[in-house]
């Protein structure tokens, strides 16, 4: 098979790049962005990594995030691992992972304990109900924002798959692993064929 | 409360889910709900909705909803085990793929796979919204609140935290 795209060599501008972060720095940086991240850590991750510390360029960050987005699991957790390992190998991955999850984990666990004790209080019940109604609204907003580019492209296969997954998992309540075992290969094959035809 | 699950069972459940969570924690919510509420009765519909609310209100990645579910199911050890189970396998995979691809560069496959997965994860998140919305007893005022927040968050740049707090205040005041 002929290689169509010649591999592009990126010139490493060593002079402009700041020193690679150490393990402690990785832990603290990810702990800070995680604790600041109410309703989403990604924005803060970008601010710290790209704007403040200049550990990555905007393009490198986007590339890394795209990788983490197509992999399964929480995107920002994936990002911490890929980012940490790029600078400091496995210890770096663990430091960033622990920084991202450790401190919020303590907070959430404390909240879990409080909820187990006071969850039945009428006042707390009402407050949490109100918060959860709003949180469901936020979820729908994310869906809406992600949906718009797809609708604009008018890709019938993608929209059909979206609706099929929604009905299978949301309405019929089928087990997600089975639904994805069918939908993922189908979607990848369809995307590949469509791209080859239009290329 | 029903019988507490074994920690090994929790690990197995969440490790599997970790690798199917395409599009993040919110995309895995229907499956988490099915396993934790419908199949195993680790928590009630109400507790699941509360866990979702608390996770959204808390700092940190919203995957931490599994910490709350793990705690409800099996106490402190359950909280830890569920969190590590949910994040561990996918993080390991991310590490390996990150090493393998290095600087991604010329291969078209990451782009193709990503484009193929986006509609699926949107479908899963929409399913999450539906399941959560149907799970709690909903008044007309509650549905109006959900719809208002959805529109505000979609078309403005208001911080999500303010919208969640507004929901809490309306709940406290007994409006919704």
CSV table of C-alpha atoms in Angstrom, one decimal:
chain,number,residue,atom,x,y,z
A,1,UNK,CA,0.0,0.0,0.0
A,2,UNK,CA,1.3,3.4,-1.0
A,3,UNK,CA,1.8,5.8,1.8
A,4,UNK,CA,-0.1,8.9,0.7
A,5,UNK,CA,0.8,11.3,3.5
A,6,UNK,CA,4.5,11.8,4.1
A,7,UNK,CA,5.2,11.8,7.8
A,8,UNK,CA,5.7,15.3,9.0
A,9,UNK,CA,8.6,15.9,11.2
A,10,UNK,CA,7.9,18.6,13.8
A,11,UNK,CA,10.8,20.7,14.6
A,12,UNK,CA,11.4,20.6,18.3
A,13,UNK,CA,12.0,24.0,19.5
A,14,UNK,CA,13.9,23.2,22.6
A,15,UNK,CA,14.8,26.8,23.5
A,16,UNK,CA,11.1,27.8,23.8
A,17,UNK,CA,10.0,24.8,25.8
A,18,UNK,CA,10.0,25.1,29.5
A,19,UNK,CA,11.5,22.5,31.7
A,20,UNK,CA,9.5,19.3,32.0
A,21,UNK,CA,7.4,19.2,35.2
A,22,UNK,CA,8.6,17.0,38.1
A,23,UNK,CA,6.5,14.4,39.9
A,24,UNK,CA,5.5,16.7,42.7
A,25,UNK,CA,4.7,19.5,40.3
A,26,UNK,CA,2.5,17.1,38.2
A,27,UNK,CA,0.6,16.0,41.4
A,28,UNK,CA,0.0,19.6,42.6
A,29,UNK,CA,-1.0,20.9,39.1
A,30,UNK,CA,-3.5,18.2,38.5
A,31,UNK,CA,-4.8,18.4,42.1
A,32,UNK,CA,-5.4,22.2,41.7
A,33,UNK,CA,-7.2,21.9,38.3
A,34,UNK,CA,-9.3,19.1,39.7
A,35,UNK,CA,-10.4,21.0,42.8
A,36,UNK,CA,-11.1,24.1,40.7
A,37,UNK,CA,-13.1,22.1,38.2
A,38,UNK,CA,-16.7,22.4,39.3
A,39,UNK,CA,-18.8,21.1,36.4
A,40,UNK,CA,-15.9,20.1,34.3
A,41,UNK,CA,-12.1,19.9,34.8
A,42,UNK,CA,-11.2,20.2,31.1
A,43,UNK,CA,-11.3,24.0,30.9
A,44,UNK,CA,-9.0,24.3,33.8
A,45,UNK,CA,-6.7,21.6,32.5
A,46,UNK,CA,-6.3,23.6,29.3
A,47,UNK,CA,-5.7,26.8,31.2
A,48,UNK,CA,-3.0,25.4,33.4
A,49,UNK,CA,-1.2,23.2,30.9
A,50,UNK,CA,-1.4,25.5,27.8
A,51,UNK,CA,-1.8,29.1,29.1
A,52,UNK,CA,-0.1,29.2,32.5
A,53,UNK,CA,2.7,26.6,32.5
A,54,UNK,CA,3.2,26.3,28.7
A,55,UNK,CA,3.8,22.6,29.1
A,56,UNK,CA,2.1,22.0,25.8
A,57,UNK,CA,1.1,24.1,22.8
A,58,UNK,CA,-2.6,24.5,22.0
A,59,UNK,CA,-2.2,22.1,19.1
A,60,UNK,CA,-0.4,19.5,21.2
A,61,UNK,CA,-3.1,19.8,23.8
A,62,UNK,CA,-5.9,19.3,21.2
A,63,UNK,CA,-4.1,16.3,19.8
A,64,UNK,CA,-3.7,14.7,23.2
A,65,UNK,CA,-7.3,15.4,24.2
A,66,UNK,CA,-8.6,14.0,20.9
A,67,UNK,CA,-6.7,10.8,21.7
A,68,UNK,CA,-8.1,10.7,25.2
A,69,UNK,CA,-11.6,11.4,23.9
A,70,UNK,CA,-11.8,8.4,21.6
A,71,UNK,CA,-10.5,6.0,24.3
A,72,UNK,CA,-13.0,4.7,26.7
A,73,UNK,CA,-13.2,5.9,30.3
A,74,UNK,CA,-13.3,9.4,31.8
A,75,UNK,CA,-11.5,11.7,29.3
A,76,UNK,CA,-9.8,13.9,31.9
A,77,UNK,CA,-8.5,10.9,33.8
A,78,UNK,CA,-7.1,9.6,30.5
A,79,UNK,CA,-5.6,13.0,29.8
A,80,UNK,CA,-3.8,13.0,33.2
A,81,UNK,CA,-2.2,9.6,32.5
A,82,UNK,CA,-1.1,10.4,28.9
A,83,UNK,CA,0.2,13.8,29.9
A,84,UNK,CA,2.1,12.6,33.0
A,85,UNK,CA,3.6,9.7,31.2
A,86,UNK,CA,4.8,11.9,28.3
A,87,UNK,CA,7.0,13.8,30.7
A,88,UNK,CA,7.9,11.3,33.4
A,89,UNK,CA,7.0,7.8,32.3
A,90,UNK,CA,4.9,5.6,34.5
A,91,UNK,CA,5.7,7.5,37.8
A,92,UNK,CA,4.6,10.7,36.0
A,93,UNK,CA,1.3,9.0,34.9
A,94,UNK,CA,0.7,7.9,38.5
A,95,UNK,CA,1.5,11.3,40.0
A,96,UNK,CA,-0.9,13.1,37.6
A,97,UNK,CA,-3.6,10.4,38.1
A,98,UNK,CA,-3.3,10.6,41.9
A,99,UNK,CA,-3.3,14.4,41.9
A,100,UNK,CA,-6.5,14.5,39.7
A,101,UNK,CA,-8.4,11.9,41.7
A,102,UNK,CA,-7.0,11.9,45.2
A,103,UNK,CA,-8.1,15.2,46.7
A,104,UNK,CA,-11.6,15.2,45.1
A,105,UNK,CA,-12.0,11.6,46.1
A,106,UNK,CA,-11.6,12.6,49.8
A,107,UNK,CA,-14.2,15.3,49.4
A,108,UNK,CA,-16.7,13.1,47.7
A,109,UNK,CA,-16.2,10.4,50.2
A,110,UNK,CA,-16.9,12.8,53.0
A,111,UNK,CA,-20.0,13.9,51.2
A,112,UNK,CA,-21.0,10.2,50.8
A,113,UNK,CA,-20.7,9.8,54.6
A,114,UNK,CA,-22.7,12.9,55.3
A,115,UNK,CA,-25.4,11.8,52.8
A,116,UNK,CA,-25.6,8.4,54.5
A,117,UNK,CA,-26.3,10.1,57.8
A,118,UNK,CA,-28.5,13.0,56.7
A,119,UNK,CA,-29.8,12.0,53.3
A,120,UNK,CA,-33.3,11.5,54.7
A,121,UNK,CA,-33.6,15.0,56.1
A,122,UNK,CA,-36.5,16.7,54.4
A,123,UNK,CA,-34.6,20.0,53.7
A,124,UNK,CA,-31.6,18.2,52.2
A,125,UNK,CA,-34.0,16.0,50.1
A,126,UNK,CA,-35.6,19.1,48.6
A,127,UNK,CA,-32.2,20.8,47.9
A,128,UNK,CA,-30.7,17.7,46.2
A,129,UNK,CA,-33.9,17.2,44.2
A,130,UNK,CA,-33.5,20.8,42.9
A,131,UNK,CA,-29.9,20.3,42.1
A,132,UNK,CA,-30.5,17.1,40.3
A,133,UNK,CA,-33.2,18.6,38.1
A,134,UNK,CA,-30.7,21.3,37.1
A,135,UNK,CA,-27.9,18.8,36.6
A,136,UNK,CA,-30.1,16.8,34.2
A,137,UNK,CA,-30.7,20.1,32.3
A,138,UNK,CA,-26.9,20.5,32.1
A,139,UNK,CA,-26.5,17.1,30.7
A,140,UNK,CA,-29.1,17.8,28.0
A,141,UNK,CA,-27.2,21.0,27.2
A,142,UNK,CA,-24.0,19.1,26.6
A,143,UNK,CA,-25.9,16.7,24.3
A,144,UNK,CA,-27.4,19.6,22.4
A,145,UNK,CA,-24.0,21.2,21.9
A,146,UNK,CA,-22.4,18.0,20.7
A,147,UNK,CA,-25.4,17.3,18.4
A,148,UNK,CA,-25.4,20.6,16.5
A,149,UNK,CA,-22.2,20.0,14.4
A,150,UNK,CA,-23.5,16.5,13.6
A,151,UNK,CA,-26.9,17.9,12.4
A,152,UNK,CA,-25.1,20.5,10.3
A,153,UNK,CA,-23.1,17.8,8.5
A,154,UNK,CA,-26.4,16.0,7.7
A,155,UNK,CA,-24.6,12.6,8.0
A,156,UNK,CA,-27.6,10.1,7.9
A,157,UNK,CA,-25.5,7.2,9.1
A,158,UNK,CA,-24.2,9.0,12.2
A,159,UNK,CA,-27.6,10.4,13.1
A,160,UNK,CA,-29.2,7.0,12.5
A,161,UNK,CA,-26.6,5.3,14.8
A,162,UNK,CA,-27.1,8.0,17.5
A,163,UNK,CA,-30.9,7.5,17.5
A,164,UNK,CA,-30.4,3.7,17.5
A,165,UNK,CA,-28.1,3.8,20.5
A,166,UNK,CA,-30.4,6.2,22.3
A,167,UNK,CA,-33.4,3.9,21.8
A,168,UNK,CA,-31.6,0.7,22.6
A,169,UNK,CA,-30.0,1.9,25.8
A,170,UNK,CA,-32.3,4.7,26.9
A,171,UNK,CA,-35.8,3.3,26.0
A,172,UNK,CA,-35.3,-0.5,25.7
A,173,UNK,CA,-32.7,-0.5,28.5
A,174,UNK,CA,-30.6,-3.1,26.8
A,175,UNK,CA,-27.1,-3.8,28.3
A,176,UNK,CA,-24.7,-1.2,27.0
A,177,UNK,CA,-21.8,-3.6,26.3
A,178,UNK,CA,-24.0,-5.6,23.9
A,179,UNK,CA,-25.3,-2.5,22.2
A,180,UNK,CA,-21.8,-1.2,21.7
A,181,UNK,CA,-20.4,-4.5,20.6
A,182,UNK,CA,-22.8,-4.1,17.6
A,183,UNK,CA,-22.7,-0.4,17.1
A,184,UNK,CA,-18.9,0.3,17.4
A,185,UNK,CA,-17.7,-2.0,14.6
A,186,UNK,CA,-20.7,-0.9,12.4
A,187,UNK,CA,-20.0,2.8,13.0
A,188,UNK,CA,-16.2,2.4,12.3
A,189,UNK,CA,-16.8,0.4,9.1
A,190,UNK,CA,-19.4,3.0,7.9
A,191,UNK,CA,-17.1,5.9,8.7
A,192,UNK,CA,-14.2,4.3,6.9
A,193,UNK,CA,-16.2,3.5,3.8
A,194,UNK,CA,-17.8,6.9,3.6
A,195,UNK,CA,-14.4,8.6,4.0
A,196,UNK,CA,-12.8,6.4,1.3
A,197,UNK,CA,-15.7,7.2,-1.1
A,198,UNK,CA,-15.4,11.0,-0.6
A,199,UNK,CA,-11.6,11.0,-0.5
B,1,UNK,CA,-30.9,-1.9,51.9
B,2,UNK,CA,-30.2,-5.2,50.2
B,3,UNK,CA,-27.3,-7.5,50.8
B,4,UNK,CA,-23.9,-5.7,50.4
B,5,UNK,CA,-22.1,-6.8,47.2
B,6,UNK,CA,-18.6,-8.3,47.5
B,7,UNK,CA,-15.7,-6.0,46.8
B,8,UNK,CA,-14.6,-8.3,44.1
B,9,UNK,CA,-18.0,-8.0,42.4
B,10,UNK,CA,-17.8,-4.2,42.6
B,11,UNK,CA,-14.3,-4.3,41.0
B,12,UNK,CA,-15.5,-6.6,38.2
B,13,UNK,CA,-18.5,-4.5,37.5
B,14,UNK,CA,-16.8,-1.2,37.3
B,15,UNK,CA,-13.7,-2.4,35.5
B,16,UNK,CA,-15.8,-3.8,32.7
B,17,UNK,CA,-17.8,-0.6,32.6
B,18,UNK,CA,-14.6,1.4,32.5
B,19,UNK,CA,-13.7,0.0,29.1
B,20,UNK,CA,-17.2,0.6,27.7
B,21,UNK,CA,-17.5,4.2,28.9
B,22,UNK,CA,-17.1,5.7,25.4
B,23,UNK,CA,-17.5,9.4,25.8
B,24,UNK,CA,-16.8,9.5,29.5
B,25,UNK,CA,-18.6,8.9,32.8
B,26,UNK,CA,-21.9,10.5,31.7
B,27,UNK,CA,-22.1,8.1,28.7
B,28,UNK,CA,-21.8,5.2,31.1
B,29,UNK,CA,-24.6,6.3,33.4
B,30,UNK,CA,-27.3,4.1,31.7
B,31,UNK,CA,-25.2,1.0,32.3
B,32,UNK,CA,-24.2,2.1,35.9
B,33,UNK,CA,-27.9,2.7,36.5
B,34,UNK,CA,-28.9,-0.7,35.1
B,35,UNK,CA,-26.3,-2.6,37.1
B,36,UNK,CA,-26.5,-0.7,40.4
B,37,UNK,CA,-30.3,0.1,40.6
B,38,UNK,CA,-32.2,-2.3,38.3
B,39,UNK,CA,-30.1,-5.5,38.6
B,40,UNK,CA,-28.5,-5.4,42.0
B,41,UNK,CA,-30.5,-2.9,44.1
B,42,UNK,CA,-27.4,-1.4,45.6
B,43,UNK,CA,-29.2,1.9,45.7
B,44,UNK,CA,-32.7,3.2,45.1
B,45,UNK,CA,-33.8,5.4,42.1
B,46,UNK,CA,-33.8,8.3,44.5
B,47,UNK,CA,-30.3,7.6,45.8
B,48,UNK,CA,-29.1,7.4,42.3
B,49,UNK,CA,-30.5,10.7,41.4
B,50,UNK,CA,-29.0,12.2,44.5
B,51,UNK,CA,-25.6,10.7,43.7
B,52,UNK,CA,-25.7,12.3,40.3
B,53,UNK,CA,-26.5,15.7,41.9
B,54,UNK,CA,-23.8,15.4,44.5
B,55,UNK,CA,-21.2,14.4,41.9
B,56,UNK,CA,-22.1,17.3,39.7
B,57,UNK,CA,-21.9,19.7,42.7
B,58,UNK,CA,-18.5,18.4,43.8
B,59,UNK,CA,-15.1,19.5,42.5
B,60,UNK,CA,-13.2,17.1,40.3
B,61,UNK,CA,-14.2,14.8,37.4
B,62,UNK,CA,-17.8,13.8,37.4
B,63,UNK,CA,-16.7,10.1,37.2
B,64,UNK,CA,-16.7,10.4,41.0
B,65,UNK,CA,-20.4,9.5,41.0
B,66,UNK,CA,-19.1,5.9,41.1
B,67,UNK,CA,-17.4,6.7,44.5
B,68,UNK,CA,-20.8,7.6,45.9
B,69,UNK,CA,-22.4,4.5,44.5
B,70,UNK,CA,-19.5,2.4,45.8
B,71,UNK,CA,-20.0,3.9,49.3
B,72,UNK,CA,-23.7,3.3,49.2
B,73,UNK,CA,-23.1,-0.3,48.1
B,74,UNK,CA,-20.2,-1.3,50.4
B,75,UNK,CA,-19.0,1.5,52.6
B,76,UNK,CA,-15.5,3.1,52.5
B,77,UNK,CA,-13.8,0.1,50.9
B,78,UNK,CA,-16.6,0.1,48.3
B,79,UNK,CA,-16.0,3.8,47.5
B,80,UNK,CA,-12.3,3.2,46.9
B,81,UNK,CA,-12.8,0.0,45.0
B,82,UNK,CA,-15.5,1.4,42.7
B,83,UNK,CA,-13.4,4.5,41.8
B,84,UNK,CA,-10.2,2.5,41.1
B,85,UNK,CA,-12.2,-0.1,39.1
B,86,UNK,CA,-13.8,2.6,37.0
B,87,UNK,CA,-10.6,4.6,36.3
B,88,UNK,CA,-7.9,1.9,36.4
B,89,UNK,CA,-8.5,-0.2,33.2
B,90,UNK,CA,-9.2,2.8,30.9
B,91,UNK,CA,-6.3,4.8,32.4
B,92,UNK,CA,-4.0,1.8,31.7
B,93,UNK,CA,-5.3,1.6,28.1
B,94,UNK,CA,-4.8,5.3,27.7
B,95,UNK,CA,-1.2,4.9,28.9
B,96,UNK,CA,-0.5,2.1,26.5
B,97,UNK,CA,-2.1,3.8,23.5
B,98,UNK,CA,-0.4,7.1,24.4
B,99,UNK,CA,3.0,5.3,24.3
B,100,UNK,CA,2.1,3.5,21.1
B,101,UNK,CA,1.0,6.5,19.1
B,102,UNK,CA,3.4,9.0,20.6
B,103,UNK,CA,2.7,11.8,18.3
B,104,UNK,CA,-0.2,10.2,16.4
B,105,UNK,CA,0.8,12.1,13.2
B,106,UNK,CA,0.1,10.4,9.9
B,107,UNK,CA,-2.3,7.6,10.6
B,108,UNK,CA,-5.9,8.3,9.6
B,109,UNK,CA,-7.3,5.7,12.1
B,110,UNK,CA,-7.5,7.9,15.2
B,111,UNK,CA,-9.6,10.4,13.2
B,112,UNK,CA,-11.8,7.7,11.8
B,113,UNK,CA,-12.4,6.0,15.1
B,114,UNK,CA,-13.1,9.3,16.8
B,115,UNK,CA,-15.6,10.3,14.2
B,116,UNK,CA,-17.3,6.9,14.5
B,117,UNK,CA,-17.6,7.1,18.2
B,118,UNK,CA,-18.9,10.6,18.6
B,119,UNK,CA,-22.5,9.8,17.5
B,120,UNK,CA,-22.5,6.8,19.8
B,121,UNK,CA,-21.4,8.7,22.9
B,122,UNK,CA,-24.0,11.5,22.2
B,123,UNK,CA,-26.7,8.7,22.0
B,124,UNK,CA,-25.5,7.3,25.3
B,125,UNK,CA,-25.5,10.7,27.0
B,126,UNK,CA,-29.0,11.4,25.7
B,127,UNK,CA,-30.1,8.0,27.1
B,128,UNK,CA,-28.5,9.1,30.5
B,129,UNK,CA,-30.6,12.2,30.5
B,130,UNK,CA,-33.8,10.3,29.7
B,131,UNK,CA,-33.2,7.6,32.4
B,132,UNK,CA,-32.3,10.3,35.0
B,133,UNK,CA,-35.3,12.4,34.0
B,134,UNK,CA,-37.7,9.4,34.2
B,135,UNK,CA,-36.2,8.1,37.4
B,136,UNK,CA,-37.2,10.8,39.8
B,137,UNK,CA,-40.8,11.9,40.5
B,138,UNK,CA,-41.2,14.9,38.4
B,139,UNK,CA,-43.5,17.8,38.8
B,140,UNK,CA,-44.3,20.3,36.0
B,141,UNK,CA,-42.1,22.8,37.9
B,142,UNK,CA,-39.2,20.3,38.0
B,143,UNK,CA,-39.5,19.7,34.2
B,144,UNK,CA,-39.6,23.4,33.6
B,145,UNK,CA,-36.4,23.8,35.7
B,146,UNK,CA,-34.6,21.1,33.7
B,147,UNK,CA,-35.7,22.7,30.4
B,148,UNK,CA,-34.7,26.2,31.5
B,149,UNK,CA,-31.2,25.0,32.7
B,150,UNK,CA,-30.8,23.1,29.5
B,151,UNK,CA,-31.5,26.2,27.3
B,152,UNK,CA,-29.4,28.5,29.5
B,153,UNK,CA,-26.4,26.2,29.5
B,154,UNK,CA,-26.7,25.6,25.8
B,155,UNK,CA,-26.9,29.2,24.6
B,156,UNK,CA,-25.1,31.2,27.3
B,157,UNK,CA,-21.8,31.0,29.1
B,158,UNK,CA,-23.2,31.0,32.6
B,159,UNK,CA,-21.1,28.8,34.9
B,160,UNK,CA,-22.7,25.4,35.5
B,161,UNK,CA,-22.1,25.8,39.2
B,162,UNK,CA,-24.5,28.8,39.4
B,163,UNK,CA,-27.2,26.8,37.6
B,164,UNK,CA,-26.8,23.9,40.0
B,165,UNK,CA,-26.9,26.3,43.0
B,166,UNK,CA,-30.0,27.9,41.6
B,167,UNK,CA,-31.6,24.5,41.4
B,168,UNK,CA,-30.7,23.9,45.0
B,169,UNK,CA,-32.2,27.2,46.1
B,170,UNK,CA,-35.4,26.5,44.2
B,171,UNK,CA,-35.6,23.1,45.8
B,172,UNK,CA,-35.0,24.5,49.2
B,173,UNK,CA,-37.7,27.0,48.7
B,174,UNK,CA,-40.1,24.2,47.7
B,175,UNK,CA,-40.7,25.6,44.2
B,176,UNK,CA,-39.7,22.4,42.4
